């Protein structure tokens, strides 16, 4: 797993709420057209589509009443993500709540905020913050193709 980002003052590309960057890669319910995307409206700008190294898990509960994905960073596979530029720093605490991320206690968090290198469709590589699933016990199936919007298999 990449380094977990905790609240603090270290910067990678211009910090907001300890995230290390103003860029956020989203791969599931925060993507355009999905149930949690409205949380980002007026608070983040769409940069483009990219790919993250790793795999996507299909989580079926029990913490939410709907299925959702969990990103697991790693060298095998790719995950489709949308990169957003966070323009309103008050978005970070709301995202932390949604993802059940406690910066002061990452071990107890369902997701942890990590740095990831997104390879954009135009070839650029951008350092982004993203939420990685912190409860992978091997029991959840993977999303074939790594795309929550268009699973294949």
PDB file of C-alpha atoms in Angstrom:
ATOM      1  CA  UNK A   1       0.000   0.000   0.000  1.00  0.00           C
ATOM      2  CA  UNK A   2       1.321   3.499  -0.781  1.00  0.00           C
ATOM      3  CA  UNK A   3       2.056   5.882   2.049  1.00  0.00           C
ATOM      4  CA  UNK A   4      -1.018   6.802   4.036  1.00  0.00           C
ATOM      5  CA  UNK A   5      -1.560  10.536   4.118  1.00  0.00           C
ATOM      6  CA  UNK A   6      -2.247  11.913   7.556  1.00  0.00           C
ATOM      7  CA  UNK A   7      -3.173  15.398   8.599  1.00  0.00           C
ATOM      8  CA  UNK A   8      -0.133  17.611   8.754  1.00  0.00           C
ATOM      9  CA  UNK A   9       1.893  20.160   6.888  1.00  0.00           C
ATOM     10  CA  UNK A  10       4.046  18.044   4.558  1.00  0.00           C
ATOM     11  CA  UNK A  11       3.295  18.855   0.935  1.00  0.00           C
ATOM     12  CA  UNK A  12       3.578  17.043  -2.327  1.00  0.00           C
ATOM     13  CA  UNK A  13       1.900  19.516  -4.658  1.00  0.00           C
ATOM     14  CA  UNK A  14       0.066  22.074  -2.519  1.00  0.00           C
ATOM     15  CA  UNK A  15      -1.826  20.827   0.528  1.00  0.00           C
ATOM     16  CA  UNK A  16      -5.472  20.985   1.492  1.00  0.00           C
ATOM     17  CA  UNK A  17      -6.590  19.376   4.754  1.00  0.00           C
ATOM     18  CA  UNK A  18      -3.414  17.283   4.937  1.00  0.00           C
ATOM     19  CA  UNK A  19      -4.147  15.549   1.641  1.00  0.00           C
ATOM     20  CA  UNK A  20      -0.782  16.408   0.081  1.00  0.00           C
ATOM     21  CA  UNK A  21      -2.336  17.592  -3.172  1.00  0.00           C
ATOM     22  CA  UNK A  22      -5.335  19.462  -4.492  1.00  0.00           C
ATOM     23  CA  UNK A  23      -5.896  16.655  -7.022  1.00  0.00           C
ATOM     24  CA  UNK A  24      -8.239  13.823  -6.097  1.00  0.00           C
ATOM     25  CA  UNK A  25      -8.712  10.611  -8.094  1.00  0.00           C
ATOM     26  CA  UNK A  26     -12.209   9.135  -7.745  1.00  0.00           C
ATOM     27  CA  UNK A  27     -13.098   5.698  -9.101  1.00  0.00           C
ATOM     28  CA  UNK A  28     -16.592   4.829  -7.890  1.00  0.00           C
ATOM     29  CA  UNK A  29     -19.614   6.535  -6.386  1.00  0.00           C
ATOM     30  CA  UNK A  30     -17.960   9.980  -6.539  1.00  0.00           C
ATOM     31  CA  UNK A  31     -17.604   9.773 -10.336  1.00  0.00           C
ATOM     32  CA  UNK A  32     -19.920  11.745 -12.591  1.00  0.00           C
ATOM     33  CA  UNK A  33     -23.352  10.143 -12.820  1.00  0.00           C
ATOM     34  CA  UNK A  34     -23.072   8.218  -9.551  1.00  0.00           C
ATOM     35  CA  UNK A  35     -24.880   8.723  -6.249  1.00  0.00           C
ATOM     36  CA  UNK A  36     -22.170  10.616  -4.330  1.00  0.00           C
ATOM     37  CA  UNK A  37     -20.938  12.862  -7.154  1.00  0.00           C
ATOM     38  CA  UNK A  38     -23.180  15.786  -6.039  1.00  0.00           C
ATOM     39  CA  UNK A  39     -20.950  16.115  -2.959  1.00  0.00           C
ATOM     40  CA  UNK A  40     -18.224  17.492  -5.255  1.00  0.00           C
ATOM     41  CA  UNK A  41     -20.361  19.933  -7.249  1.00  0.00           C
ATOM     42  CA  UNK A  42     -19.157  23.509  -6.898  1.00  0.00           C
ATOM     43  CA  UNK A  43     -16.282  22.257  -4.744  1.00  0.00           C
ATOM     44  CA  UNK A  44     -14.107  20.487  -7.305  1.00  0.00           C
ATOM     45  CA  UNK A  45     -13.403  20.798 -11.021  1.00  0.00           C
ATOM     46  CA  UNK A  46     -13.105  17.896 -13.441  1.00  0.00           C
ATOM     47  CA  UNK A  47      -9.548  17.532 -14.798  1.00  0.00           C
ATOM     48  CA  UNK A  48      -9.901  14.383 -16.872  1.00  0.00           C
ATOM     49  CA  UNK A  49      -9.951  10.608 -16.959  1.00  0.00           C
ATOM     50  CA  UNK A  50      -6.972   8.510 -16.004  1.00  0.00           C
ATOM     51  CA  UNK A  51      -5.834   5.141 -14.760  1.00  0.00           C
ATOM     52  CA  UNK A  52      -4.530   4.123 -11.341  1.00  0.00           C
ATOM     53  CA  UNK A  53      -2.335   1.067 -10.781  1.00  0.00           C
ATOM     54  CA  UNK A  54      -4.163  -1.608  -8.820  1.00  0.00           C
ATOM     55  CA  UNK A  55      -7.488  -3.359  -8.650  1.00  0.00           C
ATOM     56  CA  UNK A  56     -11.059  -2.504  -7.769  1.00  0.00           C
ATOM     57  CA  UNK A  57     -13.100  -4.578  -5.331  1.00  0.00           C
ATOM     58  CA  UNK A  58     -16.893  -4.856  -5.369  1.00  0.00           C
ATOM     59  CA  UNK A  59     -17.978  -4.257  -1.750  1.00  0.00           C
ATOM     60  CA  UNK A  60     -21.507  -5.416  -1.000  1.00  0.00           C
ATOM     61  CA  UNK A  61     -22.018  -3.975   2.454  1.00  0.00           C
ATOM     62  CA  UNK A  62     -22.472  -4.084   5.410  1.00  0.00           C
ATOM     63  CA  UNK A  63     -21.646  -0.441   6.157  1.00  0.00           C
ATOM     64  CA  UNK A  64     -23.750   1.053   3.366  1.00  0.00           C
ATOM     65  CA  UNK A  65     -27.149   0.221   1.907  1.00  0.00           C
ATOM     66  CA  UNK A  66     -25.701   0.125  -1.614  1.00  0.00           C
ATOM     67  CA  UNK A  67     -22.744  -1.611  -3.290  1.00  0.00           C
ATOM     68  CA  UNK A  68     -19.571   0.414  -3.678  1.00  0.00           C
ATOM     69  CA  UNK A  69     -16.018  -0.110  -4.878  1.00  0.00           C
ATOM     70  CA  UNK A  70     -12.801  -0.347  -2.940  1.00  0.00           C
ATOM     71  CA  UNK A  71      -9.491   0.576  -4.584  1.00  0.00           C
ATOM     72  CA  UNK A  72      -6.488  -1.579  -3.719  1.00  0.00           C
ATOM     73  CA  UNK A  73      -3.227  -0.047  -4.991  1.00  0.00           C
ATOM     74  CA  UNK A  74      -0.686  -2.369  -6.533  1.00  0.00           C
ATOM     75  CA  UNK A  75       1.288  -3.298  -9.624  1.00  0.00           C
ATOM     76  CA  UNK A  76      -1.330  -5.675 -11.040  1.00  0.00           C
ATOM     77  CA  UNK A  77      -4.226  -4.225 -12.994  1.00  0.00           C
ATOM     78  CA  UNK A  78      -5.548  -0.753 -13.689  1.00  0.00           C
ATOM     79  CA  UNK A  79      -8.480   1.175 -12.318  1.00  0.00           C
ATOM     80  CA  UNK A  80     -10.412   3.806 -14.256  1.00  0.00           C
ATOM     81  CA  UNK A  81     -10.571   7.070 -12.325  1.00  0.00           C
ATOM     82  CA  UNK A  82     -11.666  10.638 -12.800  1.00  0.00           C
ATOM     83  CA  UNK A  83      -9.249  13.269 -11.548  1.00  0.00           C
ATOM     84  CA  UNK A  84     -10.721  16.305  -9.833  1.00  0.00           C
ATOM     85  CA  UNK A  85      -9.097  19.537  -8.707  1.00  0.00           C
ATOM     86  CA  UNK A  86     -10.440  20.294  -5.234  1.00  0.00           C
ATOM     87  CA  UNK A  87     -11.220  24.020  -5.184  1.00  0.00           C
ATOM     88  CA  UNK A  88     -13.027  24.172  -1.837  1.00  0.00           C
ATOM     89  CA  UNK A  89     -10.988  22.805   1.090  1.00  0.00           C
ATOM     90  CA  UNK A  90     -14.188  22.139   3.077  1.00  0.00           C
ATOM     91  CA  UNK A  91     -14.756  19.204   0.728  1.00  0.00           C
ATOM     92  CA  UNK A  92     -11.978  17.171   2.395  1.00  0.00           C
ATOM     93  CA  UNK A  93     -13.720  16.639   5.776  1.00  0.00           C
ATOM     94  CA  UNK A  94     -16.939  15.696   3.974  1.00  0.00           C
ATOM     95  CA  UNK A  95     -15.037  13.168   1.862  1.00  0.00           C
ATOM     96  CA  UNK A  96     -13.362  11.772   4.975  1.00  0.00           C
ATOM     97  CA  UNK A  97     -16.789  11.198   6.548  1.00  0.00           C
ATOM     98  CA  UNK A  98     -18.147   9.535   3.399  1.00  0.00           C
ATOM     99  CA  UNK A  99     -15.122   7.235   3.167  1.00  0.00           C
ATOM    100  CA  UNK A 100     -15.038   6.574   6.914  1.00  0.00           C
ATOM    101  CA  UNK A 101     -11.478   7.856   7.080  1.00  0.00           C
ATOM    102  CA  UNK A 102     -10.141   9.095  10.415  1.00  0.00           C
ATOM    103  CA  UNK A 103      -6.796  10.836   9.747  1.00  0.00           C
ATOM    104  CA  UNK A 104      -5.906  10.485  13.441  1.00  0.00           C
ATOM    105  CA  UNK A 105      -6.615   6.718  13.382  1.00  0.00           C
ATOM    106  CA  UNK A 106      -6.003   5.203   9.934  1.00  0.00           C
ATOM    107  CA  UNK A 107      -5.955   1.638  11.288  1.00  0.00           C
ATOM    108  CA  UNK A 108      -9.607   1.976  12.343  1.00  0.00           C
ATOM    109  CA  UNK A 109     -10.632   3.584   9.024  1.00  0.00           C
ATOM    110  CA  UNK A 110     -12.547   1.791   6.290  1.00  0.00           C
ATOM    111  CA  UNK A 111     -10.573   3.765   3.719  1.00  0.00           C
ATOM    112  CA  UNK A 112      -7.257   5.574   3.990  1.00  0.00           C
ATOM    113  CA  UNK A 113      -6.124   8.550   1.969  1.00  0.00           C
ATOM    114  CA  UNK A 114      -3.068   7.673  -0.116  1.00  0.00           C
ATOM    115  CA  UNK A 115      -0.971   9.217  -2.854  1.00  0.00           C
ATOM    116  CA  UNK A 116      -1.326   7.636  -6.271  1.00  0.00           C
ATOM    117  CA  UNK A 117       0.094   8.366  -9.708  1.00  0.00           C
ATOM    118  CA  UNK A 118      -2.733   8.699 -12.211  1.00  0.00           C
ATOM    119  CA  UNK A 119      -1.801   8.212 -15.851  1.00  0.00           C
ATOM    120  CA  UNK A 120      -4.110  10.481 -17.785  1.00  0.00           C
ATOM    121  CA  UNK A 121      -5.520   9.545 -21.209  1.00  0.00           C
ATOM    122  CA  UNK A 122      -3.279  12.210 -22.766  1.00  0.00           C
ATOM    123  CA  UNK A 123      -0.189  10.575 -21.209  1.00  0.00           C
ATOM    124  CA  UNK A 124       0.417  13.001 -18.325  1.00  0.00           C
ATOM    125  CA  UNK A 125       1.167  11.496 -14.925  1.00  0.00           C
ATOM    126  CA  UNK A 126      -0.431  13.369 -12.047  1.00  0.00           C
ATOM    127  CA  UNK A 127       0.148  12.827  -8.337  1.00  0.00           C
ATOM    128  CA  UNK A 128      -3.279  12.587  -6.741  1.00  0.00           C
ATOM    129  CA  UNK A 129      -4.831  11.780  -3.423  1.00  0.00           C
ATOM    130  CA  UNK A 130      -7.262   8.864  -3.491  1.00  0.00           C
ATOM    131  CA  UNK A 131      -9.045   6.702  -0.961  1.00  0.00           C
ATOM    132  CA  UNK A 132      -7.733   3.133  -0.739  1.00  0.00           C
ATOM    133  CA  UNK A 133      -9.825   0.369   0.795  1.00  0.00           C
ATOM    134  CA  UNK A 134      -8.365  -0.540   4.182  1.00  0.00           C
ATOM    135  CA  UNK A 135     -10.291  -3.752   4.920  1.00  0.00           C
ATOM    136  CA  UNK A 136      -9.232  -6.101   2.113  1.00  0.00           C
ATOM    137  CA  UNK A 137      -9.414  -9.596   3.571  1.00  0.00           C
ATOM    138  CA  UNK A 138      -9.578 -11.321   0.197  1.00  0.00           C
ATOM    139  CA  UNK A 139     -13.325 -12.006   0.396  1.00  0.00           C
ATOM    140  CA  UNK A 140     -14.605  -9.324  -1.998  1.00  0.00           C
ATOM    141  CA  UNK A 141     -14.713 -10.024  -5.752  1.00  0.00           C
ATOM    142  CA  UNK A 142     -12.760  -7.797  -8.111  1.00  0.00           C
ATOM    143  CA  UNK A 143     -14.432  -5.581 -10.686  1.00  0.00           C
ATOM    144  CA  UNK A 144     -13.273  -6.987 -14.033  1.00  0.00           C
ATOM    145  CA  UNK A 145     -11.686  -4.279 -16.140  1.00  0.00           C
ATOM    146  CA  UNK A 146     -11.301  -1.964 -13.138  1.00  0.00           C
ATOM    147  CA  UNK A 147     -14.133   0.322 -14.251  1.00  0.00           C
ATOM    148  CA  UNK A 148     -17.038   0.798 -11.825  1.00  0.00           C
ATOM    149  CA  UNK A 149     -19.088   2.399 -14.633  1.00  0.00           C
ATOM    150  CA  UNK A 150     -18.580  -0.428 -17.135  1.00  0.00           C
ATOM    151  CA  UNK A 151     -17.643  -3.690 -15.471  1.00  0.00           C
ATOM    152  CA  UNK A 152     -16.701  -6.398 -17.938  1.00  0.00           C
ATOM    153  CA  UNK A 153     -16.122 -10.034 -17.490  1.00  0.00           C
TER     154      UNK A 153
END
